[in-house]
XYZ file of C-alpha atoms in Angstrom:
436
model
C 0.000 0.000 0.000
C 1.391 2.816 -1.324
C 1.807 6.617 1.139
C 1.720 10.004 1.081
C -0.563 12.148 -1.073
C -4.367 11.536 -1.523
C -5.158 7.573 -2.117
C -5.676 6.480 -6.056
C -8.310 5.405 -7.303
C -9.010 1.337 -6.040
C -8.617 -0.882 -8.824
C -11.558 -2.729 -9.975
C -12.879 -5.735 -12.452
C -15.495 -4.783 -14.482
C -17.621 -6.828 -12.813
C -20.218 -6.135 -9.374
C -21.225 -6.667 -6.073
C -24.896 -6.792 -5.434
C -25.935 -6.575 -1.929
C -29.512 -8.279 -1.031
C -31.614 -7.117 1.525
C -32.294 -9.735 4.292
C -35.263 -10.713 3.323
C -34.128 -12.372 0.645
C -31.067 -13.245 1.714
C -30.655 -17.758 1.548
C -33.897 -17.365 -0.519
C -32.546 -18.758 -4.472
C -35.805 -18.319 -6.058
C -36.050 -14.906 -4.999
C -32.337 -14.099 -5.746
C -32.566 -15.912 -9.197
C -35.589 -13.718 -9.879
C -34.240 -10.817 -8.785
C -30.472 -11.290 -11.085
C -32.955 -12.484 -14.092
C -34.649 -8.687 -13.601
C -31.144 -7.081 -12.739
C -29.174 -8.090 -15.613
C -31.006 -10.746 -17.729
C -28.768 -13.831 -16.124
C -30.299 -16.948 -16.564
C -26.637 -18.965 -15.498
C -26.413 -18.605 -11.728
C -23.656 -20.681 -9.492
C -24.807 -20.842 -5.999
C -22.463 -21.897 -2.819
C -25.028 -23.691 -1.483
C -25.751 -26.283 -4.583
C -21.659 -26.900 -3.944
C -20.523 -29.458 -1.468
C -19.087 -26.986 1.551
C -19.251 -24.670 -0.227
C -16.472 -24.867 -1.926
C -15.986 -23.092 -4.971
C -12.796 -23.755 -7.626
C -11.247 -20.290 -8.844
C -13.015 -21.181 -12.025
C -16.135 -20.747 -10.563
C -14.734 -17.479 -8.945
C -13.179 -16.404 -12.716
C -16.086 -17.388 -14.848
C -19.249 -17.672 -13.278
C -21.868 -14.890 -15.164
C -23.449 -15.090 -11.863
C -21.878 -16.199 -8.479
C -24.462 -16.351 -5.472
C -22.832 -16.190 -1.654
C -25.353 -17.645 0.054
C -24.311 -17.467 3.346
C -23.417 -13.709 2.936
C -26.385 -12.652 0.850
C -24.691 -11.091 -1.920
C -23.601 -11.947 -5.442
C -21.244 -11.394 -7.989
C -22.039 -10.804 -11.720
C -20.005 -10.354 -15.047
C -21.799 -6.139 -15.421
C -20.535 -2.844 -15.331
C -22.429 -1.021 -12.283
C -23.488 1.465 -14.350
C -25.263 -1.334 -16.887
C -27.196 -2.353 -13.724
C -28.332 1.310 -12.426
C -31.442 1.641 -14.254
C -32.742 -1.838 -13.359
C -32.104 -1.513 -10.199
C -34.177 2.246 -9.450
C -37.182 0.282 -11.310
C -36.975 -2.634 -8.892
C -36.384 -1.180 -5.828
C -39.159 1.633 -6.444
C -40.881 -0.334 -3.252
C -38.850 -1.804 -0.809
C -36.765 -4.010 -3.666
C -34.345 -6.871 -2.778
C -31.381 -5.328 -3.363
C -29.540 -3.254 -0.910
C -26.963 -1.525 -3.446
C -24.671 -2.299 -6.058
C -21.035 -1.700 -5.750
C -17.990 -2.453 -8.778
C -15.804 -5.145 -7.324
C -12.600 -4.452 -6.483
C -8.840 -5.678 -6.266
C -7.148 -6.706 -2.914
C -3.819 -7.083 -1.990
C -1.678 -8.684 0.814
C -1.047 -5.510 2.842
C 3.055 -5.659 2.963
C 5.535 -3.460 4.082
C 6.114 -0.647 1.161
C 9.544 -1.148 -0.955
C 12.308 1.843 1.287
C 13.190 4.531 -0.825
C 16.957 4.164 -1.732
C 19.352 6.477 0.044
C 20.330 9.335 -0.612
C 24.046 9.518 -1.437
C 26.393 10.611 1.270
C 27.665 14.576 0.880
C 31.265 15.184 1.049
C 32.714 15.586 4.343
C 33.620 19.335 5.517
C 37.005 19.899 6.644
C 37.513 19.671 10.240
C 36.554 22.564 12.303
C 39.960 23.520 14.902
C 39.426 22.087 18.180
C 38.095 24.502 20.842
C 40.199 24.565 23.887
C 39.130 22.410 26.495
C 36.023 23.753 29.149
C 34.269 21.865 32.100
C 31.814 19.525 30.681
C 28.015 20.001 31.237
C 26.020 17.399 32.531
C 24.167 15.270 29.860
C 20.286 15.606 29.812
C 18.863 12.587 31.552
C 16.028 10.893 28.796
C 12.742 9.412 29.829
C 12.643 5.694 30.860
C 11.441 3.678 28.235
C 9.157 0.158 27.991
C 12.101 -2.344 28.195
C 10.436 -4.327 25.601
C 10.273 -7.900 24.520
C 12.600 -10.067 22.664
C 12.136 -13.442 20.850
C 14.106 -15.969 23.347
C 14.781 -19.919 22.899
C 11.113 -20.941 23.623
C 8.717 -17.768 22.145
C 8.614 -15.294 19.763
C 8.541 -11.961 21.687
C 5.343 -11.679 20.497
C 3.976 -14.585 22.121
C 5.462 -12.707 25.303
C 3.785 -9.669 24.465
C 0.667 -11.085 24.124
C 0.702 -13.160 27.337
C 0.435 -16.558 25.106
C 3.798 -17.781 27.153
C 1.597 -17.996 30.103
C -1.306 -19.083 29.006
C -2.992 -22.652 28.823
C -5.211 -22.667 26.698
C -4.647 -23.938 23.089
C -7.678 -23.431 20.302
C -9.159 -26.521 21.067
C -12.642 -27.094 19.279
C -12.132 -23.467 17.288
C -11.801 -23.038 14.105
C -9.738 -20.204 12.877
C -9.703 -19.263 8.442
C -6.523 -17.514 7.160
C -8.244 -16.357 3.998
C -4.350 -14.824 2.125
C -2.340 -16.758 -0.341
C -2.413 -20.186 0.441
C -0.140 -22.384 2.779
C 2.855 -24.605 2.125
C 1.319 -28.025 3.033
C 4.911 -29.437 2.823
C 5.836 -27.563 5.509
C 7.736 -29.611 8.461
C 5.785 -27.767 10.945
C 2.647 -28.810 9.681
C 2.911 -32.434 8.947
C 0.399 -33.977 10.132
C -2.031 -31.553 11.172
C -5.191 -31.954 9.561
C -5.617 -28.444 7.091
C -8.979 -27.731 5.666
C -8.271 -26.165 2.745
C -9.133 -24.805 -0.417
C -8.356 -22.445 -3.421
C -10.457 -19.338 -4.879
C -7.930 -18.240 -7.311
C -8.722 -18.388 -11.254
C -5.488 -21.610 -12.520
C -4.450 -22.335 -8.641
C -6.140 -25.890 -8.003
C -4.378 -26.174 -4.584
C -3.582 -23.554 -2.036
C 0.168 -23.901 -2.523
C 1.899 -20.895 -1.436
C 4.206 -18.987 -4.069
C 4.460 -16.414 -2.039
C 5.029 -16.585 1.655
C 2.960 -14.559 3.246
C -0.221 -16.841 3.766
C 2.101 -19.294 5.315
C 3.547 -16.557 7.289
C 0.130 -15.844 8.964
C -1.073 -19.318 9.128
C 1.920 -20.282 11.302
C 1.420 -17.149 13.519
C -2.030 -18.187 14.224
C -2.166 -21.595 14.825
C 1.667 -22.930 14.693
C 2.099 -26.098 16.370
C 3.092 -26.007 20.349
C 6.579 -27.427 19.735
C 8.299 -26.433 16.110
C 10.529 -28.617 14.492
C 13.067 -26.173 15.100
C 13.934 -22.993 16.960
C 11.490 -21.132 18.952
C 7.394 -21.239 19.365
C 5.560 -18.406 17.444
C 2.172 -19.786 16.904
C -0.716 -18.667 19.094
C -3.693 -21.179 18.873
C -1.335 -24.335 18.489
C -4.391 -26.516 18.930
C -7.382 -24.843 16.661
C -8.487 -26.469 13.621
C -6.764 -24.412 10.447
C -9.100 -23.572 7.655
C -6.874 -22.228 4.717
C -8.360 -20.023 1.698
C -5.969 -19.227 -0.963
C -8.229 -15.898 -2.278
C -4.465 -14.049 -3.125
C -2.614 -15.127 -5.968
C 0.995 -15.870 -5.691
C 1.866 -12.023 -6.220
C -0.524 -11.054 -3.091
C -3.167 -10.091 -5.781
C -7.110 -11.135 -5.466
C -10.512 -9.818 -6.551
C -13.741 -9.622 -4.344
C -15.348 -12.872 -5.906
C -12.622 -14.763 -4.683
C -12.195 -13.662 -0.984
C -16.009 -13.591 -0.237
C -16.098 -17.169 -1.774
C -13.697 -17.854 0.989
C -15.644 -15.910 3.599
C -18.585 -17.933 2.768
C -16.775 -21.275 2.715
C -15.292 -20.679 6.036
C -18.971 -19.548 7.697
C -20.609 -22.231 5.712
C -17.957 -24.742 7.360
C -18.720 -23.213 10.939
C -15.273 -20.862 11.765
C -15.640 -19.079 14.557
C -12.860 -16.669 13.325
C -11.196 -15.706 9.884
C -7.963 -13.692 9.444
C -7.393 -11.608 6.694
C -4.301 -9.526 6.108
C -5.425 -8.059 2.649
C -6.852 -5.001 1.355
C -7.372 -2.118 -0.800
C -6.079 1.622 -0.293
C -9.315 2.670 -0.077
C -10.944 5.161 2.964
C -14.211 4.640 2.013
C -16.467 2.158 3.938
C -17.671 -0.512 1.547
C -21.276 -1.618 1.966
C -20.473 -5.196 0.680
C -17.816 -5.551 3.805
C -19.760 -3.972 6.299
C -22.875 -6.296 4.953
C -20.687 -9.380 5.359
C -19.029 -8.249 8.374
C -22.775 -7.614 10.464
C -23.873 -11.278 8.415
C -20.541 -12.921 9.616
C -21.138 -12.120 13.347
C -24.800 -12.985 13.676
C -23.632 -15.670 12.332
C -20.900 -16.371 14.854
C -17.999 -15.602 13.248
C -15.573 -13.220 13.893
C -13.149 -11.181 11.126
C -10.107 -9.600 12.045
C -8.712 -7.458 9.050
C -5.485 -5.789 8.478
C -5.492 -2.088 9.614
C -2.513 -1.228 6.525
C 0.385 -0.358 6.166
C -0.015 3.671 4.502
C 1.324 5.271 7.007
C 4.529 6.762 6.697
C 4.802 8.789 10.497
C 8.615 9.725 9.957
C 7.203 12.075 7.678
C 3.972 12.964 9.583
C 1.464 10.904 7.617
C -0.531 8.591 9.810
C -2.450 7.407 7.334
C -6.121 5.346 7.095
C -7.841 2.003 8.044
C -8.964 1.144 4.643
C -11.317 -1.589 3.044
C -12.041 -4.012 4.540
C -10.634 -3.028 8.092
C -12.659 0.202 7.970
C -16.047 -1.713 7.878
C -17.377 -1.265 11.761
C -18.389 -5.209 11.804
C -14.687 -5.692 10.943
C -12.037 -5.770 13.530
C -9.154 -3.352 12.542
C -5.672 -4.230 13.786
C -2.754 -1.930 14.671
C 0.463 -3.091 14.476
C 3.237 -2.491 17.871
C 6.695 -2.838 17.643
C 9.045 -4.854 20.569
C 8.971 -2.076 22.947
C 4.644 -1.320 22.013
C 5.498 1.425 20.458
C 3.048 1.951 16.974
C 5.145 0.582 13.880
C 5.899 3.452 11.487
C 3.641 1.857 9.045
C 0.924 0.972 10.740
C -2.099 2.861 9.878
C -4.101 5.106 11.629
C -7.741 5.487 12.409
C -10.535 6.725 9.653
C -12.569 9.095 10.520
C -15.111 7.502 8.638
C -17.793 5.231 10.510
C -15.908 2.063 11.375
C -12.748 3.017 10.723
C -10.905 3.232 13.964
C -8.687 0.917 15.232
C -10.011 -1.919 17.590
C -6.942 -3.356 18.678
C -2.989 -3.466 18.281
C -0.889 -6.775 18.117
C 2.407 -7.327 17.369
C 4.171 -6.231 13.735
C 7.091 -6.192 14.214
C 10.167 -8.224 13.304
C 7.646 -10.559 13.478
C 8.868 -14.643 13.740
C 7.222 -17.707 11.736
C 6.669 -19.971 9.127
C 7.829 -19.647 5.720
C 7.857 -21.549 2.150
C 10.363 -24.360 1.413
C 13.388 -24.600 1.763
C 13.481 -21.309 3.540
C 11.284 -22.316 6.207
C 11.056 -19.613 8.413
C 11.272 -16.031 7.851
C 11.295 -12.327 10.171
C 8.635 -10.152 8.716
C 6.835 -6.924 9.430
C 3.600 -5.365 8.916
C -0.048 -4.923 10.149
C -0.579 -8.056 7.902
C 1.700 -10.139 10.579
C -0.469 -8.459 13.681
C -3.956 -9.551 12.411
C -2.808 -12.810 12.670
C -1.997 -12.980 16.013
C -5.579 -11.313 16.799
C -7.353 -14.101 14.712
C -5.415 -16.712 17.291
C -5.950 -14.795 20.575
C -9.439 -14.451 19.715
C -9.895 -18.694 19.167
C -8.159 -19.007 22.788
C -10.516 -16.402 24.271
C -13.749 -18.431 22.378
C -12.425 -21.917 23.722
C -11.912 -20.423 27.234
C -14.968 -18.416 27.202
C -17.151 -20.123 24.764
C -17.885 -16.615 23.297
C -18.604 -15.834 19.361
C -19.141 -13.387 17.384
C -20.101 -10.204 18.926
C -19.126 -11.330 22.363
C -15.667 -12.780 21.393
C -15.298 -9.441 20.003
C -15.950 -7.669 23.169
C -13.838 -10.683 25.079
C -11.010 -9.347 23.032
C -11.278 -5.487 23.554
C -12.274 -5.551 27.401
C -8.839 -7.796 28.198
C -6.677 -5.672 26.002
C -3.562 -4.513 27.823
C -3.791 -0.297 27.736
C -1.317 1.225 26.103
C -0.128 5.252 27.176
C -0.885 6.185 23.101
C -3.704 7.657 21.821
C -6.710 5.268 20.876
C -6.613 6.298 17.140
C -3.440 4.517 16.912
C -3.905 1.371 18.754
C -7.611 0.931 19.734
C -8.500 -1.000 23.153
C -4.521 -1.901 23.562
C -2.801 -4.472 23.022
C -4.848 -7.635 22.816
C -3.692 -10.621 25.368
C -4.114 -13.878 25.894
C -6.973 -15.499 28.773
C -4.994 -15.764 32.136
C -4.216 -19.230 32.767
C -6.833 -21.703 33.992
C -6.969 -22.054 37.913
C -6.505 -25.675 39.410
């Protein structure tokens, strides 16, 4: 995500996002009437008619009409503004359709590229020497947070976040990391059992080209002992639900990550992680839909606050979409000492588009592609994902979901002495350990 100056324009498909009303939302004839009236589409692909709903990438790629059933909304192959005029005639009364919006491009929400340095002036000659006077006593500084530090057993974020201390594990939650996929050949992962599945046009598998969907995979629910070095994953013992909805340059389109939104509700998850999104300040109506859907439905997002800020240089920038939707959880990103990351972004004044929470982003410790295997990273897009696993040890402790695993989360955040627009609630924690 790119900063400074205002944000361009979000890239988008050609295609749109229509928005039902919930009255006809899980209703097919009514949805199929209402796309046959929209656009003339008589070829409709519906989540539910799939097993799990799980949709291929070709579905995602092709389909003239893709129904989410579970969200209420549906893709089609139309220009918005082919779809205006049909949609004033059939909403004159109380129509189906809550609004249409184009669909847009995501990305994996990295750390931007450093500008190169500038090159070094020429020294100045040496000024003489003064002659010699008493010294002055050096200014004392403030005391600062002595900070955390990855160790032999834990990442320092696992530190940070209390997970060192805790005992629960994940048990019996189910946790989506909805980025580019996962290395399944992965030491650290053999033989776990991985739901997963790919909603990327020519991907058939959810192998991981890139690294960062393995990244936040292993953050969330990494297993309890690695096969080497240190523990970094949170929820060690929550079932992992992986949706490859980025391709392998971090790229994805709407269709494809509310496919795996749908998939993961449709397969009960009680959270999903997503470290994607678009520079965009502007609340979208299609996340904020699925967002409200997703928690009366017991599921919990956590979304990537970005990475446009640039506060060197004074700009703090935005939550954008989808963090900025107010169903969505918008993560902050802290540094060793809980200090805010340069990058991370700051709140929106728009509705929804404050931070909730901050986590740590860091120099952030965990898995990695083959033969690499692990890897130090840094961004907002590594803090979500410790979020996403805090929240499944806070919903197998607590037995909360949705809404109330959100409040869980913000009422045991540690507070932080930095304004609220930067980091939320605090920085979110761990439940204390059970009592014998």
């Amino acid at each position: 995500m790119a900063t400074g100056g205002p944000p361009p324009d979000p890239q988008t498909t050609g295609r749109s996002v229509v928005v039902f009303s919930d009255a006809v939302r899980g209703d097919g004839t009514a949805i199929a009437e209402a796309l046959r009236s929209l656009a003339e589409i008589t070829t409709v692909v519906r989540t539910s008619e799939i097993d799990g709903g799980a949709l291929s990438g070709e579905h995602v790629a092709n389909a003239e009409a893709l129904v989410f059933d579970a969200l209420g909304l549906a893709v089609v192959a139309r220009e918005p503004g082919e779809l205006s005029d049909s949609l004033a005639r059939m909403n004159a009364s109380d129509g189906p359709i809550l609004t249409i919006e184009p669909e847009r491009v995501m990305h994996a929400i990295k750390i931007p590229e450093p500008e190169p340095p500038e090159p070094e002036p020429e020294p100045e000659p040496p000024e003489p020497e003064p002659e010699p006077s008493e010294p002055e006593p050096e200014p004392s500084e403030p005391e600062q947070e002595p900070g955390f530090a990855d160790d032999e057993a834990f990442t320092w974020g696992l530190r940070a976040t209390a997970v060192d201390a805790t005992t629960a594990t994940g048990e019996g939650i189910k946790i989506a990391v909805l980025d580019t996929g996962i290395d399944l050949s992965h030491p650290d992962f053999e033989g776990r059992t991985i739901t997963s599945q790919s909603f990327v046009e020519g991907a058939t598998t959810v192998a991981d080209g890139q690294g960062h969907g393995t990244h936040c995979a292993g953050t969330s629910a990494g297993p309890a002992e690695p096969g080497e070095g240190r523990r970094y994953g949170v929820a060690t013992a929550a079932a992992l639900f992986v949706g490859k909805v980025l391709d392998d340059n971090g790229a994805g389109v709407d269709a494809g990550i509310l496919a795996g939104i749908d998939w993961a509700i449709t397969n009960g998850c009680h959270v999903i992680s997503m470290s994607l999104g678009a520079n965009d300040p502007a609340v979208s109506t299609t996340y904020e839909t699925v967002g409200r859907r997703a928690l009366e439905a017991g599921c919990l997002i956590v979304a990537a606050a970005g990475n446009n800020a640039d506060r060197e240089s004074g700009d703090l920038g935005f939550v954008g979409v989808p963090a900025n939707s107010p169903s969505i959880m918008a993560i902050a990103a802290l540094d060793s000492r809980l200090r805010v990351a340069s990058f991370s972004a700051a709140s929106n004044p728009v509705e929804g588009g404050s931070i909730d929470v901050a986590a740590p982003g860091v120099d952030v410790y965990s898995t990695w592609r083959m033969p690499q295997r692990y890897d130090t990273i840094s961004g907002t897009s590594m803090a979500t994902p410790h979020v996403a696993g805090l929240a499944a040890l806070w919903s197998q402790t607590a037995g909360a979901t949705g809404q109330a695993l959100w409040t869980k989360l913000t009422e045991a955040a540690r507070s932080l002495e930095l304004p609220a627009t930067d980091v939320g609630a605090g920085l979110a924690q761990a439940p204390p350990p059970a009592s014998d």
